[in-house]
Amino acid sequence: MPPAQSHWSGIVAMVLATGLFVVSDSLMKLTAQGLQPFQVLFMRGFFGLVSCSLLLVATGQMRQLGGALHWRAILRAMLEAAATFFYMAALSAMPIADAIAIGQTAPLLVIVAMAVIFRERIGAVRLALVCTGFLGALLVAQPGGAGLSPAALYAFVTAMMVATRDLLTRGTPSTIPTFVVLTTTTVVLTLATGCATLIHESWMPPSLDQWVTMAASGFIVTLGQMAIFLSYRRAPAGIVAPYYYSFTVWAVIGGFLVWGEVPNGLAITGMVMIVASGLALLFVRSRHTQEAIA
């Protein structure tokens, strides 16, 4: 059944959000080629924090900033920071499309964790779809005789961190505004990367172009978060969630336009398998929900 006319704005916002994330990540990957990785993350976090502050003022959510100290919001921010560290390590050493494709196995890991930890029944169909997604991730990673490359391992750890974040922070009160939670995440990430820069790296004076690039990256990733927020406000989650997989399409386009990267046949097959399994899982979940309501 096609989306209702009123839902198209939510779908467009979701597709736009994934494109903005890829643009921001591409700018970060370009800057990381001339600066230290933690330094790059700190710079993007700083400018992202400036953007978050402006959004808090613009949306009137500054009055509810106290929610940023809720322990679930802080835990989510810490896990997000860990995921970002590993993602940056993967992104600096492998094509952006590959890193994003492997990272999109996070929802599959959530399903496995729910079955193992909370004894939730998966069912044969969902289990087959999860296995298909993981097989697709292996096709993207393409381990050789020595096993997975460090970059591919970092991408898998990124997915694990994101899945852990989603599992442990499901109870975050809905009364805490979205941009307040986002601000908590940005503050923790900026502080963590700032400390990592001081401890593990020597600050390299950025050029004007690098400052401008990271300012744009921080602003664009915040716009992406805002677009995600709007997408779920304009349409039901079950309708817009499948369009999150346009992330992979944008990543392939960005990798080709910026670096001339063209995934080989196995990688493309793996990406298709990841996206197809994720979409099928969303369909199965929606069908089960409808049957339960009926």
Short mmCIF file of C-alpha atoms in Angstrom, two decimals, residues 140-255:
data_model
loop_
_atom_site.label_atom_id
_atom_site.label_comp_id
_atom_site.label_asym_id
_atom_site.label_seq_id
_atom_site.Cartn_x
_atom_site.Cartn_y
_atom_site.Cartn_z
CA VAL A 140 31.28 -6.29 1.75
CA ALA A 141 34.19 -6.88 4.16
CA GLN A 142 35.66 -9.66 1.98
CA PRO A 143 38.02 -11.23 4.54
CA GLY A 144 41.16 -12.75 3.10
CA GLY A 145 43.35 -15.56 4.34
CA ALA A 146 44.50 -13.41 7.25
CA GLY A 147 40.91 -12.71 8.31
CA LEU A 148 39.05 -9.42 8.42
CA SER A 149 41.03 -6.25 7.86
CA PRO A 150 41.34 -3.91 10.88
CA ALA A 151 39.10 -1.37 9.11
CA ALA A 152 36.35 -3.95 8.57
CA LEU A 153 36.62 -5.01 12.21
CA TYR A 154 36.22 -1.38 13.27
CA ALA A 155 33.09 -1.14 11.12
CA PHE A 156 31.64 -4.27 12.75
CA VAL A 157 32.45 -2.90 16.22
CA THR A 158 30.68 0.32 15.21
CA ALA A 159 27.55 -1.71 14.45
CA MET A 160 27.89 -3.49 17.81
CA MET A 161 28.16 -0.17 19.66
CA VAL A 162 25.11 1.22 17.87
CA ALA A 163 23.11 -1.93 18.65
CA THR A 164 24.16 -1.71 22.31
CA ARG A 165 23.12 1.95 22.37
CA ASP A 166 19.69 1.11 21.00
CA LEU A 167 19.18 -1.75 23.45
CA LEU A 168 20.28 0.05 26.60
CA THR A 169 18.62 3.38 25.93
CA ARG A 170 15.17 2.27 24.79
CA GLY A 171 13.77 3.55 28.07
CA THR A 172 14.92 7.14 27.55
CA PRO A 173 11.91 9.22 28.63
CA SER A 174 9.96 10.62 25.68
CA THR A 175 9.53 13.81 27.68
CA ILE A 176 13.18 14.69 26.99
CA PRO A 177 13.16 16.66 23.70
CA THR A 178 15.09 15.27 20.76
CA PHE A 179 17.51 18.19 20.50
CA VAL A 180 18.27 17.97 24.23
CA VAL A 181 19.31 14.32 23.78
CA LEU A 182 21.31 15.31 20.70
CA THR A 183 23.04 18.06 22.67
CA THR A 184 24.01 15.59 25.40
CA THR A 185 25.53 13.31 22.77
CA THR A 186 27.41 16.15 21.12
CA VAL A 187 28.80 17.47 24.43
CA VAL A 188 30.04 14.02 25.52
CA LEU A 189 31.56 13.33 22.09
CA THR A 190 33.31 16.70 22.00
CA LEU A 191 34.72 16.27 25.51
CA ALA A 192 35.84 12.70 24.81
CA THR A 193 37.56 13.57 21.54
CA GLY A 194 39.12 16.65 23.11
CA CYS A 195 40.64 14.53 25.88
CA ALA A 196 41.77 11.89 23.35
CA THR A 197 43.44 14.61 21.29
CA LEU A 198 45.34 15.93 24.31
CA ILE A 199 46.44 12.46 25.45
CA HIS A 200 47.15 10.61 22.21
CA GLU A 201 47.79 13.24 19.54
CA SER A 202 49.73 16.38 18.87
CA TRP A 203 47.51 19.22 17.70
CA MET A 204 48.14 20.04 14.07
CA PRO A 205 47.22 23.63 13.17
CA PRO A 206 44.34 23.35 10.67
CA SER A 207 44.33 25.46 7.57
CA LEU A 208 41.46 27.85 6.89
CA ASP A 209 40.01 25.36 4.40
CA GLN A 210 40.06 22.61 7.03
CA TRP A 211 38.32 24.83 9.59
CA VAL A 212 35.65 25.72 7.05
CA THR A 213 35.24 22.07 6.00
CA MET A 214 34.75 20.87 9.56
CA ALA A 215 32.41 23.75 10.35
CA ALA A 216 30.33 22.65 7.36
CA SER A 217 30.51 19.01 8.47
CA GLY A 218 29.32 19.86 12.00
CA PHE A 219 26.49 22.01 10.70
CA ILE A 220 25.41 19.45 8.09
CA VAL A 221 25.36 16.49 10.52
CA THR A 222 23.13 18.57 12.82
CA LEU A 223 20.81 19.32 9.89
CA GLY A 224 20.71 15.57 9.25
CA GLN A 225 19.64 14.94 12.85
CA MET A 226 16.96 17.59 12.50
CA ALA A 227 15.72 15.97 9.28
CA ILE A 228 15.50 12.59 11.06
CA PHE A 229 13.48 14.26 13.81
CA LEU A 230 11.13 15.85 11.28
CA SER A 231 10.70 12.60 9.34
CA TYR A 232 9.33 10.81 12.41
CA ARG A 233 7.10 13.79 13.17
CA ARG A 234 5.62 13.89 9.67
CA ALA A 235 5.00 10.16 9.13
CA PRO A 236 4.70 6.92 11.15
CA ALA A 237 7.96 5.13 11.94
CA GLY A 238 6.87 2.05 9.99
CA ILE A 239 6.60 4.13 6.81
CA VAL A 240 9.79 6.19 7.02
CA ALA A 241 12.13 3.61 8.63
CA PRO A 242 12.72 1.62 5.40
CA TYR A 243 14.00 4.76 3.70
CA TYR A 244 16.89 4.90 6.18
CA TYR A 245 18.54 2.30 3.96
CA SER A 246 18.97 4.97 1.28
CA PHE A 247 22.11 5.63 3.35
CA THR A 248 23.88 2.93 1.34
CA VAL A 249 22.82 4.42 -1.99
CA TRP A 250 24.08 7.87 -1.02
CA ALA A 251 27.34 6.34 0.22
CA VAL A 252 27.99 4.60 -3.10
CA ILE A 253 27.26 7.84 -4.99
CA GLY A 254 29.46 9.88 -2.64
CA GLY A 255 32.33 7.39 -2.80
#
